[in-house]
Amino acid sequence: MMQEILVAKNLKKTFRLSAKQRQIEKTSLYERIAVSDLSFTANEGEIFGLLGPNGAGKTTTLRMLATLIAPDSGDAFVDGASIVSDPEGVRSKVGFLTSELRLEDYFTPNYLFDFFSSLHNVEPQKMEQRKKMLFEKFGVDKFAEVKVANLSTGMKQKLSIIISVVHDPKIIIFDEPTNGLDVLTAKVVTDFLLELKAQGKTIILSTHIFSLVEKVCDTVGVIINGKMVACDTVKELTKEKNLEDKFFDLYVQEEGASYE
Amino acid sequence: MNKTFIIAKKELYRFFTDRRLLFSTVLLPGLMVYIIYTFMGSAFSSMFGQGAEAPRVLSVNTPASITAIAAEPQYGFGIIDIDSEEDGKNEIINKTADILMVFPADFDEAVAAYENASGGLAPDVAVYYEGSDTAATAVYSSIIGMLEEYEGRIANKFDVNRDNAEADLSGGGGNVGAQMMSSLLPLLLIIFLFTACMSVVPDSFAGEKERGTIATLLITPVKRSGLVMGKIIALGIIALCSGISSFVGTFLSLPNLMNVGGEEASLELTAYSVEDYLFLLLIIISTLLMLVSLLSIVSAYAKTVKEATTLATPLMIVIMLVGVTAMFGGGGAQTDFWYYLIPAYNSVQSMVGIFGGEFNLVNTIIAVCSNVVYTGLFLVIITKMYNSERIIFAR
Ligand SMILES: Nc1ncnc2c1ncn2[C@@H]1O[C@H](COP(=O)(O)OP(=O)(O)OP(=O)(O)O)[C@@H](O)[C@H]1O
Ligand SMILES: [Mg+2]
């Protein structure tokens, strides 16, 4: 029997629109609904994909799950901890990675690993062990004492991934994990995702790349305009046609035949 | 390990391993204070060159009591008794004498007979000098100090220059004397304290926002209040190092500054007690904490370091103006306690008091305490700001 580990219930998030933005969009609305009434459940040990076009609300959803921003209404429970009433508890259980999370240029990978480990209450012994293992896996070991400012973009990205899992979280949230990476680095990342899954971790990722979903995800939720329009196992969704065609069907259903 | 402490440690590590930052925020202020004061000291002592010879102090109707106090070692003025006030004034104008005091004919008797409670006019002493003569200006301050001390000793039974008559017989003011330099110290110190904070606070708050590194911290299990406290503690320590550096610079350059105008004109500046220095340090520390937390609010609000600097400019101007008031306070510190509740102004006035040799314990303690209270208040505000995603993620 599958164990539910992440339950999102009726998440809603709106952003205030500036006067200029209202003018550009010729709208009298003061708010943009980024995510509306979004519910889904992820099971322990699976890779859950949030699939959606640009501006669908994927990043917003993941930021709420990682407690970077608070939902207007609704709640989500991460391994039992509420993102609304126990954000610190949630943060100790999840690792979050997006391109918006930067590392300070001045420090070295070695220092940052230790710093974030201590913020996550990782025992010194376990910290050394994980540092060695993760640095070797991503090839950061040779650059352990090079300041972040002097690392290549790919190396920075890899270090960010390492830092997001210093505390060996049960749940890992990745926003567009392979965006902007070359094929080699992208493969390192997808392999890492599968490896985490093999270790029994739960992964929530967002993407607009169909092939990534088909390759790694067990379950997929399709988000269009802040709403979850379909949520099922990849197997079930792709029973009749491939994911891409299925997505277009859903889009037409939701928006009318307005895509071109 | 406490999370607040981990954050503070990181900020301190960042700062103390960066040699350039260390030089510009810690070493430079002290060095600059030292150089400026030493330079000013030597510049002024050459201006006061003629002050090295004993000042010529004239007096009409010299009372015995005044001759006695003038002869005391801390003053050491030889008073020349003359008969004609007119002759005296001419000597002043011709710069053959430095000071002319005019006492009422029966000064000592009038003082003895005068009752404070009577409400009648107390015996008045007029003191004249030539304001374009820098040495005379310095001697004038010293004489006034002496008369006021005497006035204190006999419980306020006479007045000095009661009607504020033009005592400066040159008819023009605007002279830089040793007194003015003591009133320059609070201004310079408060500017150095402010710039010390400016060099570290915007980068830590607005800079972290601008570079997007703050979000990485916000997804760790650290309370936002702990994050803010950690930063403030570290910045406080860094700014303190900078403040101590300015303080040491001031301390070391004081002897150079004190040479101005020779022994006689050195005012009471040579005689600072340990207590004076202790409270000066307390004032510096509490002012720094207040400024760090105030600038943190501005920097946390700003989207970029540049914006933070721009937003802090009006504050800088206010601080400078407040510092400038120290130079026009009539030479003395405010005595009413409520002045010491006003942030920044309280620090400047306390410093004026300490440098002017009229240190007031109660007021200085009020100043220190109110600075601590303001710091607490600002901390509450900035923690509130850190809980607002609209502020923390503003782009
Ligand atoms: N801070 C904000 N202020 C105003 N509007 C915002 C803000 N953040 C997101 N939005 C809007 O909310 C909507 C959803 O954005 P979101 O970033 O979640 O989309 P996404 O699915 O991640 O898109 P992409 O695939 O392009 O990354 C968009 O219309 C976006 O413009
Ligand atoms: Mg996105």
XYZ file of C-alpha atoms in Angstrom, chain A residues 13 15-16 63 66-71 88-89 91-92 94-97 100-107 111 115-116 118-121 163-164, chain B residues 1 3 6-7 9-11 13-19 208 210-224 389-390 392-393 395:
70
model
C -2.205 32.292 -4.281
C -0.369 38.456 -6.572
C -1.181 42.111 -6.572
C 7.426 27.922 -3.488
C 8.777 24.937 0.352
C 7.325 27.681 2.632
C 9.103 30.488 0.819
C 5.728 32.141 0.330
C 2.488 31.583 2.214
C -0.769 30.550 0.481
C 10.158 25.414 10.194
C 9.073 21.778 10.545
C 11.778 23.132 5.990
C 13.633 20.512 7.958
C 12.232 19.152 2.419
C 15.042 20.115 0.151
C 14.130 22.849 -2.332
C 15.978 23.719 -5.471
C 16.307 31.620 -7.867
C 18.288 30.195 -4.952
C 21.773 31.608 -5.205
C 24.862 30.954 -3.182
C 27.082 33.720 -1.896
C 29.992 34.336 -4.245
C 32.474 34.926 -1.474
C 32.371 31.439 0.052
C 32.374 26.358 3.741
C 27.280 26.273 7.025
C 24.037 24.893 5.626
C 24.792 23.289 10.734
C 21.673 25.342 9.962
C 19.929 22.015 9.323
C 21.282 20.482 12.557
C 23.381 22.265 -0.815
C 19.652 21.596 -1.197
C 24.552 25.326 18.122
C 21.006 29.196 14.644
C 25.591 30.319 13.197
C 24.260 33.167 11.068
C 29.400 33.588 12.699
C 29.013 33.384 8.930
C 28.616 37.155 8.593
C 33.691 35.135 8.865
C 32.699 36.862 5.636
C 33.892 40.181 7.021
C 37.030 39.294 8.900
C 38.530 37.161 6.142
C 38.058 39.890 3.553
C 41.145 42.043 3.840
C 21.606 39.617 -0.058
C 19.741 41.748 -4.726
C 21.965 38.697 -5.221
C 19.104 36.295 -4.429
C 21.036 34.555 -1.665
C 18.442 35.381 0.987
C 15.937 32.807 -0.339
C 18.540 30.064 0.139
C 18.658 30.984 3.822
C 14.893 31.269 4.127
C 14.327 27.619 3.181
C 16.509 26.387 6.032
C 14.792 25.759 9.383
C 15.846 29.120 10.821
C 13.247 31.451 12.274
C 13.198 34.791 10.482
C 7.112 38.204 1.367
C 6.242 41.401 -0.482
C 11.642 40.143 1.104
C 11.049 39.115 -2.511
C 12.298 42.883 -7.241
